[in-house]
């Protein structure tokens, strides 16, 4: 499967997750996939929104530690130390490097 993003104004993680939900990726599958990463106590919630006539799915990442964001070095370590396949690790980090 291949997805193209036209990020002329940038894109955040929650926007990316919302785009996946909007094209039909099941929320349960997304949660199960993210649970393979060494993350603790998180949940995802989805809300249908409309802004300036554009409809979208807004994904909220809920955490107990109220962590707002992670730096690239932390994300890289999470991915590298996960049980994901080597191919998925490489592609994931390549995407983060481009963003």
mmCIF file of C-alpha atoms in Angstrom:
data_model
loop_
_atom_site.group_PDB
_atom_site.id
_atom_site.type_symbol
_atom_site.label_atom_id
_atom_site.label_comp_id
_atom_site.label_asym_id
_atom_site.label_seq_id
_atom_site.Cartn_x
_atom_site.Cartn_y
_atom_site.Cartn_z
ATOM 1 C CA UNK A 1 0.000 0.000 0.000
ATOM 2 C CA UNK A 2 1.262 3.468 -0.828
ATOM 3 C CA UNK A 3 0.129 6.876 0.431
ATOM 4 C CA UNK A 4 1.111 10.269 -0.935
ATOM 5 C CA UNK A 5 1.066 13.329 1.318
ATOM 6 C CA UNK A 6 0.978 16.872 -0.048
ATOM 7 C CA UNK A 7 2.231 18.643 3.080
ATOM 8 C CA UNK A 8 2.526 22.185 1.770
ATOM 9 C CA UNK A 9 1.870 23.510 5.290
ATOM 10 C CA UNK A 10 3.449 20.667 7.260
ATOM 11 C CA UNK A 11 1.773 17.802 9.091
ATOM 12 C CA UNK A 12 1.640 16.666 12.696
ATOM 13 C CA UNK A 13 1.398 13.145 14.060
ATOM 14 C CA UNK A 14 -2.255 13.502 15.024
ATOM 15 C CA UNK A 15 -3.037 14.880 11.552
ATOM 16 C CA UNK A 16 -1.305 11.881 9.981
ATOM 17 C CA UNK A 17 -3.268 9.439 12.140
ATOM 18 C CA UNK A 18 -6.494 11.278 11.283
ATOM 19 C CA UNK A 19 -5.730 10.985 7.559
ATOM 20 C CA UNK A 20 -5.225 7.231 7.931
ATOM 21 C CA UNK A 21 -8.536 6.881 9.803
ATOM 22 C CA UNK A 22 -10.241 9.008 7.131
ATOM 23 C CA UNK A 23 -9.127 6.660 4.327
ATOM 24 C CA UNK A 24 -10.395 3.618 6.196
ATOM 25 C CA UNK A 25 -7.623 2.330 8.437
ATOM 26 C CA UNK A 26 -9.470 0.768 11.399
ATOM 27 C CA UNK A 27 -8.797 2.502 14.723
ATOM 28 C CA UNK A 28 -8.351 -0.882 16.440
ATOM 29 C CA UNK A 29 -5.648 -1.895 13.938
ATOM 30 C CA UNK A 30 -3.886 1.438 14.454
ATOM 31 C CA UNK A 31 -3.967 1.042 18.255
ATOM 32 C CA UNK A 32 -2.700 -2.536 18.046
ATOM 33 C CA UNK A 33 0.150 -1.450 15.763
ATOM 34 C CA UNK A 34 1.195 1.398 18.063
ATOM 35 C CA UNK A 35 1.072 -0.926 21.077
ATOM 36 C CA UNK A 36 4.026 -2.792 19.554
ATOM 37 C CA UNK A 37 6.170 0.242 20.373
ATOM 38 C CA UNK A 38 7.572 0.585 23.912
ATOM 39 C CA UNK A 39 5.007 3.239 24.882
ATOM 40 C CA UNK A 40 3.111 3.258 28.166
ATOM 41 C CA UNK A 41 -0.458 4.112 29.082
ATOM 42 C CA UNK A 42 -1.819 5.725 25.943
ATOM 43 C CA UNK A 43 -5.131 5.677 24.146
ATOM 44 C CA UNK A 44 -6.487 7.144 20.922
ATOM 45 C CA UNK A 45 -9.820 8.846 20.412
ATOM 46 C CA UNK A 46 -11.289 10.013 17.111
ATOM 47 C CA UNK A 47 -13.608 12.939 16.449
ATOM 48 C CA UNK A 48 -15.133 14.008 13.126
ATOM 49 C CA UNK A 49 -14.494 17.712 12.557
ATOM 50 C CA UNK A 50 -15.085 20.364 9.906
ATOM 51 C CA UNK A 51 -12.923 23.473 9.588
ATOM 52 C CA UNK A 52 -13.281 26.035 6.815
ATOM 53 C CA UNK A 53 -15.457 23.579 4.911
ATOM 54 C CA UNK A 54 -12.912 20.760 5.110
ATOM 55 C CA UNK A 55 -14.014 17.582 6.861
ATOM 56 C CA UNK A 56 -11.467 15.425 8.642
ATOM 57 C CA UNK A 57 -10.920 12.984 11.458
ATOM 58 C CA UNK A 58 -9.183 14.472 14.472
ATOM 59 C CA UNK A 59 -7.203 11.909 16.445
ATOM 60 C CA UNK A 60 -6.385 12.700 20.051
ATOM 61 C CA UNK A 61 -3.500 10.864 21.700
ATOM 62 C CA UNK A 62 -4.313 10.507 25.382
ATOM 63 C CA UNK A 63 -1.475 9.822 27.834
ATOM 64 C CA UNK A 64 -1.279 9.630 31.607
ATOM 65 C CA UNK A 65 2.073 11.433 31.748
ATOM 66 C CA UNK A 66 0.786 14.453 29.761
ATOM 67 C CA UNK A 67 3.811 14.301 27.455
ATOM 68 C CA UNK A 68 3.156 16.812 24.668
ATOM 69 C CA UNK A 69 5.792 15.700 22.181
ATOM 70 C CA UNK A 70 8.997 13.745 21.699
ATOM 71 C CA UNK A 71 12.243 14.779 20.084
ATOM 72 C CA UNK A 72 13.532 12.867 17.065
ATOM 73 C CA UNK A 73 16.233 11.093 19.119
ATOM 74 C CA UNK A 74 13.545 9.672 21.438
ATOM 75 C CA UNK A 75 11.374 8.575 18.518
ATOM 76 C CA UNK A 76 14.357 6.943 16.820
ATOM 77 C CA UNK A 77 15.214 4.986 19.994
ATOM 78 C CA UNK A 78 11.574 3.873 20.410
ATOM 79 C CA UNK A 79 11.448 2.560 16.852
ATOM 80 C CA UNK A 80 14.886 0.911 16.960
ATOM 81 C CA UNK A 81 14.130 -0.855 20.266
ATOM 82 C CA UNK A 82 10.716 -2.097 19.158
ATOM 83 C CA UNK A 83 9.779 -5.599 17.966
ATOM 84 C CA UNK A 84 8.835 -4.208 14.535
ATOM 85 C CA UNK A 85 10.402 -5.831 11.483
ATOM 86 C CA UNK A 86 13.648 -4.329 10.243
ATOM 87 C CA UNK A 87 11.912 -3.130 7.072
ATOM 88 C CA UNK A 88 9.202 -1.294 9.056
ATOM 89 C CA UNK A 89 11.845 0.265 11.325
ATOM 90 C CA UNK A 90 13.859 1.527 8.347
ATOM 91 C CA UNK A 91 10.820 2.931 6.505
ATOM 92 C CA UNK A 92 9.480 4.575 9.685
ATOM 93 C CA UNK A 93 12.762 6.323 10.425
ATOM 94 C CA UNK A 94 13.124 7.370 6.786
ATOM 95 C CA UNK A 95 9.710 9.063 6.992
ATOM 96 C CA UNK A 96 10.620 10.869 10.224
ATOM 97 C CA UNK A 97 13.908 12.059 8.706
ATOM 98 C CA UNK A 98 12.089 13.513 5.707
ATOM 99 C CA UNK A 99 9.520 15.261 7.882
#
